[in-house]
Amino acid sequence: MPVQCSSCALSRAVLKRPKTGHSLCKACFFWAFEEEVHHTVVSGRLFSRGETVGIGASGGKDSTVLAHVMKVLNERHDYGLKLLLLSVDEGITGYRDDSLETVRRNQQQYDLPLKIVSYQELYGWTMDAIVKQVGLKNNCTFCGVFRRQALDRGAVMLNVDKICTGHNADDVAETVLMNVLRGDIARLRRCTAISTASDGEGAIPRCKPLKYAYEKEIVLYAYFKKLDYFSTECIYSPNAYRGHARAFLKDLEAVRPSAIMDVIHSGENLSVKEGVKMPVQGTCTRCGYISSQALCKSCVLLEGLNRGLPKLGIGKHHRLHGKILAQQPLTQEEEKKLKAVDF
Amino acid sequence: MCQVDEEYSGHLERRSVPGVSKTCVKCKESTAVLIIRLGDAFCRSCFKEYFVHKFRAMLGKNRVIFPGEKVLLAVSGGPASSSMLAQVQEGLSRDAPKKLRFVPGIIYIDEGGACGQSAEEREKAVALLENILRKTGFPYYIVPLEQVFGLPDSVLESVSCSPEGSGLSYKAAVVQYIQQNEVKQRHSESAGEEAQDAMARLSVHSQYGPEHRQALERLFSSLKTLTAKEDMLQTLRQHLILHTARVSGYSKVMMGDSCTRLSIKLLSNISLGRGAALAADTGFSDPRYGDVVIVRPMRDYSSKEIAFYNRLFGVQSVFIPGLDTKVPDKASIQRLTESFIIKLQADFPSTVSTIYRTSEKLHTACPPLNSSAEPAVKCLLCLCALDTKADEASAFQAILLSERLSVGKAQSDPPSSTTAGSPGQSCCQESGCGAGGCCSTSRASADLKSLLCYSCRLTMKDMTAVDSLPQYITLEAEKRQRRAQMKQEISEFLLEDADDDQE
């Protein structure tokens, strides 16, 4: 028996919303999904009229849907934003080169300007080359740290006011769980914020308009809208420990579908004790990027790569920052510890 | 998903095989009998000393229990709370200078009625437990869960938290406590009879009637998910303990939550949406009830340490099946979290202690949500401060919007400020009465919802018959609603800063 849409009560429902369990028709689902993102944008005061907004586009489902919805909402609700796509080429053969093709197609479909910045031009290293030196363990640290800065540098080149990324509710909830498992109280407090502080120092503010959108609904939206996206996992294996948090969240969702929102709600309402030591934001003495240390993480990682000591940036080696800044050589003992492990 | 900077240093690496040394790391003389953590091999007597010291250090460090104070030990029969009982006995039997100086009593809540046990099974379990409790020589109360249907609604009234202690040093607080006690004792000459009366009432009810048994069955069968059942059981158990403590004059309740248990509780409470009350739910002390403070002196022990101690020193415990006994991993959120953490702990031995340390960095008091807000309104069920007045940009508002948008366009007017305004009103709008008129149950549940915190709302959502709740809850709900209504009627005459509501 066909089920009727619970919203308009006219058409036949084609899907059951993963977030609420209601049966909706295609039109009502699109409308609800878009209006929810609109509410997130408006209530979170993410943008102001006249701003240039860079959409972090990887070619995957989240950023493809984000680009589509942002374009729709910008026209429907007259945000008055200038949108453009911003992509990072990490230099991963067989993964990023393919997904960037998707981004290029998106650019044409949505008629938005596109800027691609590559690790090669920014750092002189591609991920392929990094993995060759570092091995498959810890390579995600390099990629993640570099990508963060690469997006910012691309944004500066294009004179962008804000960056929005395709992080969805599942990602946020997963990060909350992850930070609890790691006992990382500083990140636990920050990770549910919808946008990073815009105190104008160095970094360009970032926000997550899809923060309350379920991953499954994003896929449903892309499926019914027939959006063109690239869906392959990165070839350099996902991180094992985060995988645990991810699997746990999926199980939670299966037991109680609202669990994803419940975790985010918990994260938003945590209050951290005053006496707990928090890192202070400063700037990197070498490149001027935001950093809580004398040297920012990507400068440390880069120094490690260039010196042939890839483990310099893995784990904590703050004591060596002074030596790196002064361009001094490390002692043999120190070097031995930081060399790549032979497999 | 690797865009976040993930730096795992050695402590997250898989464990290596512990090196087995033959002698105790502490006394370096006797042969080791167990390894607690990586490489820490202890002999029998050093382990005992270590274990006992930890308990006393926990109490000594936190200094919340006063000499002569009556402390109720919540014992479930399980290893952790039995071990706690053994520690208290040990501490009280010591020589004068090192003796613990509080006056203990024991409470056991017989939950068999909620877990579908037969009367015989329950009697057997109670008999086993009573055997252990009797031997301690402490007064004990065995309270069947059915008694919640005889609770007075005063249980849920929030007692103002006396600000004492915070500024005082422990010594001064002790002096103050003793003085207060003397005054109380003079008063209690007359009030004593009253208390005795209450006690009598309590003990009369300890034999529950068949109507209460049925009511309890009805309540738990109306909860559709095991997640909600476990949450409700926890709430009711807490109310019973609280009531017993008040009636019998206990001002502290000791719970036997181990470090392992607390880290499971922390993660499952996050998953249940209880983030706002996380610190109170997992910290050393939980002051939310005001006059009765919950303390958790076992929070430094891992379940492994407790198991070793109980085994080596013959601490008796009773296995009593609960709601989640023999259910699959994915039966409830609490169960899922438990198996997740236990499995992760097997691969990454620092999991439990890392999560546990997170709880220590959290704040006990709820932050003022709005500067103009009233003094924290408390949840009807779990009595934590309400976390549902969050601003527009929050997960709570986002999920409400999702529900509004999925139900019908008639009610889809943009989320106005009324949703965040007075709770009594907003809920009627949400409940979607327009669709088919208000039937009494949906109205009742909508009214009730406005008095609950985010997580307790989820539990109520899984409940089919709201009228199966014990009377003390529904009565208190009505009372609060009447008061809210009253306040609204006179709102224009109330001055802005009249926020010293004596509730």
mmCIF file of C-alpha atoms in Angstrom, chain A residues 6-8 17 19-20 22-24 28 31-33 35-36 39-40 43-44 137-138 140-141 143-145 147-148 167 171 174-185 187-188 194 212 214 233-234 238-239 241-242 244-246 248 251-252 254-256 258-259 261-274 276 297 313-316, chain B residues 1-9 11-14 225 227-228 266-267 269-279 329-333 336-337 340-341 344 347-348 350-351 354-355 358-367 369 387-388 390 392-399 401-403 405-410 412 415 454-455 458-459 461-462:
data_model
loop_
_atom_site.group_PDB
_atom_site.id
_atom_site.type_symbol
_atom_site.label_atom_id
_atom_site.label_comp_id
_atom_site.label_asym_id
_atom_site.label_seq_id
_atom_site.Cartn_x
_atom_site.Cartn_y
_atom_site.Cartn_z
ATOM 1 C CA SER A 6 3.101 13.151 6.152
ATOM 2 C CA SER A 7 3.773 16.757 5.274
ATOM 3 C CA CYS A 8 1.599 17.653 2.281
ATOM 4 C CA ARG A 17 13.487 10.484 6.799
ATOM 5 C CA LYS A 19 16.349 11.955 11.083
ATOM 6 C CA THR A 20 12.728 11.893 12.226
ATOM 7 C CA HIS A 22 8.485 10.569 8.886
ATOM 8 C CA SER A 23 7.503 9.466 5.383
ATOM 9 C CA LEU A 24 7.821 12.246 2.857
ATOM 10 C CA CYS A 28 8.497 17.929 0.677
ATOM 11 C CA TRP A 31 11.874 21.589 0.852
ATOM 12 C CA ALA A 32 12.409 20.399 4.423
ATOM 13 C CA PHE A 33 16.106 19.685 3.858
ATOM 14 C CA GLU A 35 14.733 24.987 4.886
ATOM 15 C CA GLU A 36 16.626 23.266 7.677
ATOM 16 C CA HIS A 39 17.485 27.836 9.487
ATOM 17 C CA THR A 40 21.012 26.785 10.414
ATOM 18 C CA SER A 43 20.037 31.241 13.346
ATOM 19 C CA GLY A 44 23.795 30.774 13.415
ATOM 20 C CA LYS A 137 50.937 5.220 9.282
ATOM 21 C CA ASN A 138 50.327 8.824 10.357
ATOM 22 C CA CYS A 140 46.635 11.484 7.555
ATOM 23 C CA THR A 141 48.234 13.885 10.035
ATOM 24 C CA CYS A 143 47.197 15.600 4.904
ATOM 25 C CA GLY A 144 44.821 17.042 7.496
ATOM 26 C CA VAL A 145 47.163 19.719 8.748
ATOM 27 C CA ARG A 147 44.654 20.854 3.977
ATOM 28 C CA ARG A 148 43.532 23.182 6.700
ATOM 29 C CA HIS A 167 30.833 18.759 7.633
ATOM 30 C CA ASP A 171 30.941 14.211 11.360
ATOM 31 C CA GLU A 174 31.731 11.549 15.612
ATOM 32 C CA THR A 175 34.224 14.247 16.538
ATOM 33 C CA VAL A 176 32.511 14.738 19.913
ATOM 34 C CA LEU A 177 32.819 11.011 20.647
ATOM 35 C CA MET A 178 36.366 10.972 19.338
ATOM 36 C CA ASN A 179 37.447 13.829 21.586
ATOM 37 C CA VAL A 180 35.875 12.135 24.616
ATOM 38 C CA LEU A 181 37.729 8.930 23.813
ATOM 39 C CA ARG A 182 40.964 10.875 23.518
ATOM 40 C CA GLY A 183 40.294 13.082 26.534
ATOM 41 C CA ASP A 184 40.937 16.159 24.429
ATOM 42 C CA ILE A 185 38.974 18.715 26.378
ATOM 43 C CA ARG A 187 38.847 20.245 21.091
ATOM 44 C CA LEU A 188 35.775 18.809 22.776
ATOM 45 C CA ILE A 194 29.154 26.074 14.134
ATOM 46 C CA TYR A 212 22.546 19.478 11.566
ATOM 47 C CA TYR A 214 22.277 13.711 8.635
ATOM 48 C CA GLU A 233 37.488 6.312 0.003
ATOM 49 C CA CYS A 234 40.961 7.767 0.068
ATOM 50 C CA PRO A 238 41.304 5.761 6.841
ATOM 51 C CA ASN A 239 42.463 6.098 10.402
ATOM 52 C CA TYR A 241 40.962 4.881 15.849
ATOM 53 C CA ARG A 242 38.480 7.271 14.292
ATOM 54 C CA HIS A 244 36.004 2.948 16.060
ATOM 55 C CA ALA A 245 34.161 6.170 16.857
ATOM 56 C CA ARG A 246 32.504 6.079 13.452
ATOM 57 C CA PHE A 248 30.049 3.234 17.317
ATOM 58 C CA ASP A 251 25.467 1.537 15.871
ATOM 59 C CA LEU A 252 24.010 4.237 18.094
ATOM 60 C CA ALA A 254 20.677 2.106 14.501
ATOM 61 C CA VAL A 255 19.475 1.784 18.109
ATOM 62 C CA ARG A 256 17.987 5.266 18.306
ATOM 63 C CA SER A 258 18.012 10.663 17.058
ATOM 64 C CA ALA A 259 21.296 9.653 18.712
ATOM 65 C CA MET A 261 21.533 14.914 17.293
ATOM 66 C CA ASP A 262 21.572 13.812 20.926
ATOM 67 C CA VAL A 263 25.356 13.553 20.886
ATOM 68 C CA ILE A 264 25.625 17.015 19.343
ATOM 69 C CA HIS A 265 23.192 18.367 21.936
ATOM 70 C CA SER A 266 25.391 16.893 24.662
ATOM 71 C CA GLY A 267 28.465 18.397 23.078
ATOM 72 C CA GLU A 268 26.852 21.815 22.898
ATOM 73 C CA ASN A 269 25.887 21.735 26.555
ATOM 74 C CA LEU A 270 29.137 20.554 28.089
ATOM 75 C CA SER A 271 30.713 22.988 30.435
ATOM 76 C CA VAL A 272 34.384 22.824 31.106
ATOM 77 C CA LYS A 273 35.857 23.529 34.525
ATOM 78 C CA GLU A 274 37.559 26.853 34.809
ATOM 79 C CA VAL A 276 41.493 23.347 33.214
ATOM 80 C CA LYS A 297 52.020 22.274 12.982
ATOM 81 C CA GLY A 313 55.608 16.409 13.694
ATOM 82 C CA ILE A 314 54.082 13.196 15.006
ATOM 83 C CA GLY A 315 53.574 13.254 18.732
ATOM 84 C CA LYS A 316 54.938 16.027 20.871
ATOM 85 C CA MET B 1 37.658 11.302 7.633
ATOM 86 C CA CYS B 2 41.104 12.406 8.424
ATOM 87 C CA GLN B 3 40.968 16.175 8.122
ATOM 88 C CA VAL B 4 41.228 16.738 11.837
ATOM 89 C CA ASP B 5 44.716 16.771 13.142
ATOM 90 C CA GLU B 6 45.063 13.373 14.680
ATOM 91 C CA GLU B 7 48.218 12.901 16.597
ATOM 92 C CA TYR B 8 48.370 9.687 18.452
ATOM 93 C CA SER B 9 51.426 9.303 20.474
ATOM 94 C CA HIS B 11 49.637 5.804 24.604
ATOM 95 C CA LEU B 12 47.097 4.942 21.946
ATOM 96 C CA GLU B 13 49.227 2.308 20.361
ATOM 97 C CA ARG B 14 48.199 -1.257 20.773
ATOM 98 C CA THR B 225 12.730 0.504 24.016
ATOM 99 C CA THR B 227 17.110 2.307 26.278
ATOM 100 C CA ALA B 228 14.096 4.062 27.770
ATOM 101 C CA LEU B 266 29.866 9.166 30.622
ATOM 102 C CA LEU B 267 29.847 7.987 27.041
ATOM 103 C CA ASN B 269 25.020 9.787 28.772
ATOM 104 C CA ILE B 270 26.589 11.774 25.957
ATOM 105 C CA SER B 271 24.840 9.476 23.517
ATOM 106 C CA LEU B 272 21.566 9.948 25.378
ATOM 107 C CA GLY B 273 21.778 13.725 25.191
ATOM 108 C CA ARG B 274 22.663 14.222 28.851
ATOM 109 C CA GLY B 275 25.722 16.335 28.169
ATOM 110 C CA ALA B 276 24.534 19.199 30.343
ATOM 111 C CA ALA B 277 24.432 17.075 33.498
ATOM 112 C CA LEU B 278 27.531 15.074 32.682
ATOM 113 C CA ALA B 279 29.677 16.465 35.453
ATOM 114 C CA ASP B 329 24.944 -5.632 22.238
ATOM 115 C CA LYS B 330 22.616 -3.483 20.222
ATOM 116 C CA ALA B 331 19.591 -3.844 22.486
ATOM 117 C CA SER B 332 20.033 -0.441 24.079
ATOM 118 C CA ILE B 333 22.321 2.563 23.968
ATOM 119 C CA LEU B 336 25.984 -0.815 23.260
ATOM 120 C CA THR B 337 28.238 1.699 24.965
ATOM 121 C CA PHE B 340 32.027 -0.739 22.903
ATOM 122 C CA ILE B 341 34.162 0.496 25.778
ATOM 123 C CA LEU B 344 38.110 -0.884 23.030
ATOM 124 C CA ASP B 347 42.834 -3.218 22.551
ATOM 125 C CA PHE B 348 43.764 0.179 23.972
ATOM 126 C CA SER B 350 44.173 3.514 28.416
ATOM 127 C CA THR B 351 40.640 3.967 27.049
ATOM 128 C CA THR B 354 41.281 8.651 29.413
ATOM 129 C CA ILE B 355 37.505 8.928 29.304
ATOM 130 C CA THR B 358 37.613 13.814 30.818
ATOM 131 C CA SER B 359 34.906 13.783 33.467
ATOM 132 C CA GLU B 360 37.206 15.477 35.919
ATOM 133 C CA LYS B 361 37.624 18.448 33.630
ATOM 134 C CA LEU B 362 33.925 19.181 33.457
ATOM 135 C CA HIS B 363 32.007 21.704 35.457
ATOM 136 C CA THR B 364 29.444 20.594 38.023
ATOM 137 C CA ALA B 365 27.239 23.642 37.937
ATOM 138 C CA CYS B 366 25.185 24.413 34.887
ATOM 139 C CA PRO B 367 26.178 27.654 33.244
ATOM 140 C CA LEU B 369 21.916 29.781 29.786
ATOM 141 C CA ASP B 387 18.866 22.228 29.165
ATOM 142 C CA THR B 388 16.025 22.973 26.787
ATOM 143 C CA ALA B 390 19.033 26.768 24.295
ATOM 144 C CA GLU B 392 17.985 29.244 18.145
ATOM 145 C CA ALA B 393 21.232 27.905 16.763
ATOM 146 C CA SER B 394 21.285 24.592 18.606
ATOM 147 C CA ALA B 395 20.760 20.918 17.969
ATOM 148 C CA PHE B 396 17.620 21.082 20.119
ATOM 149 C CA GLN B 397 15.977 23.741 17.958
ATOM 150 C CA ALA B 398 17.212 22.049 14.791
ATOM 151 C CA ILE B 399 15.519 18.763 15.645
ATOM 152 C CA LEU B 401 12.336 22.281 13.275
ATOM 153 C CA SER B 402 12.932 18.998 11.460
ATOM 154 C CA GLU B 403 9.904 17.537 13.162
ATOM 155 C CA LEU B 405 8.759 20.523 8.765
ATOM 156 C CA SER B 406 8.078 16.811 8.380
ATOM 157 C CA VAL B 407 4.658 16.858 9.945
ATOM 158 C CA GLY B 408 2.697 19.315 7.885
ATOM 159 C CA LYS B 409 3.008 22.646 6.246
ATOM 160 C CA ALA B 410 0.116 24.034 8.262
ATOM 161 C CA SER B 412 5.455 25.215 9.548
ATOM 162 C CA PRO B 415 10.362 29.178 14.386
ATOM 163 C CA TYR B 454 16.251 17.027 26.648
ATOM 164 C CA SER B 455 17.129 13.452 27.486
ATOM 165 C CA LEU B 458 13.532 11.212 24.612
ATOM 166 C CA THR B 459 12.616 8.627 27.229
ATOM 167 C CA LYS B 461 8.889 9.768 23.590
ATOM 168 C CA ASP B 462 9.440 6.016 23.794
#
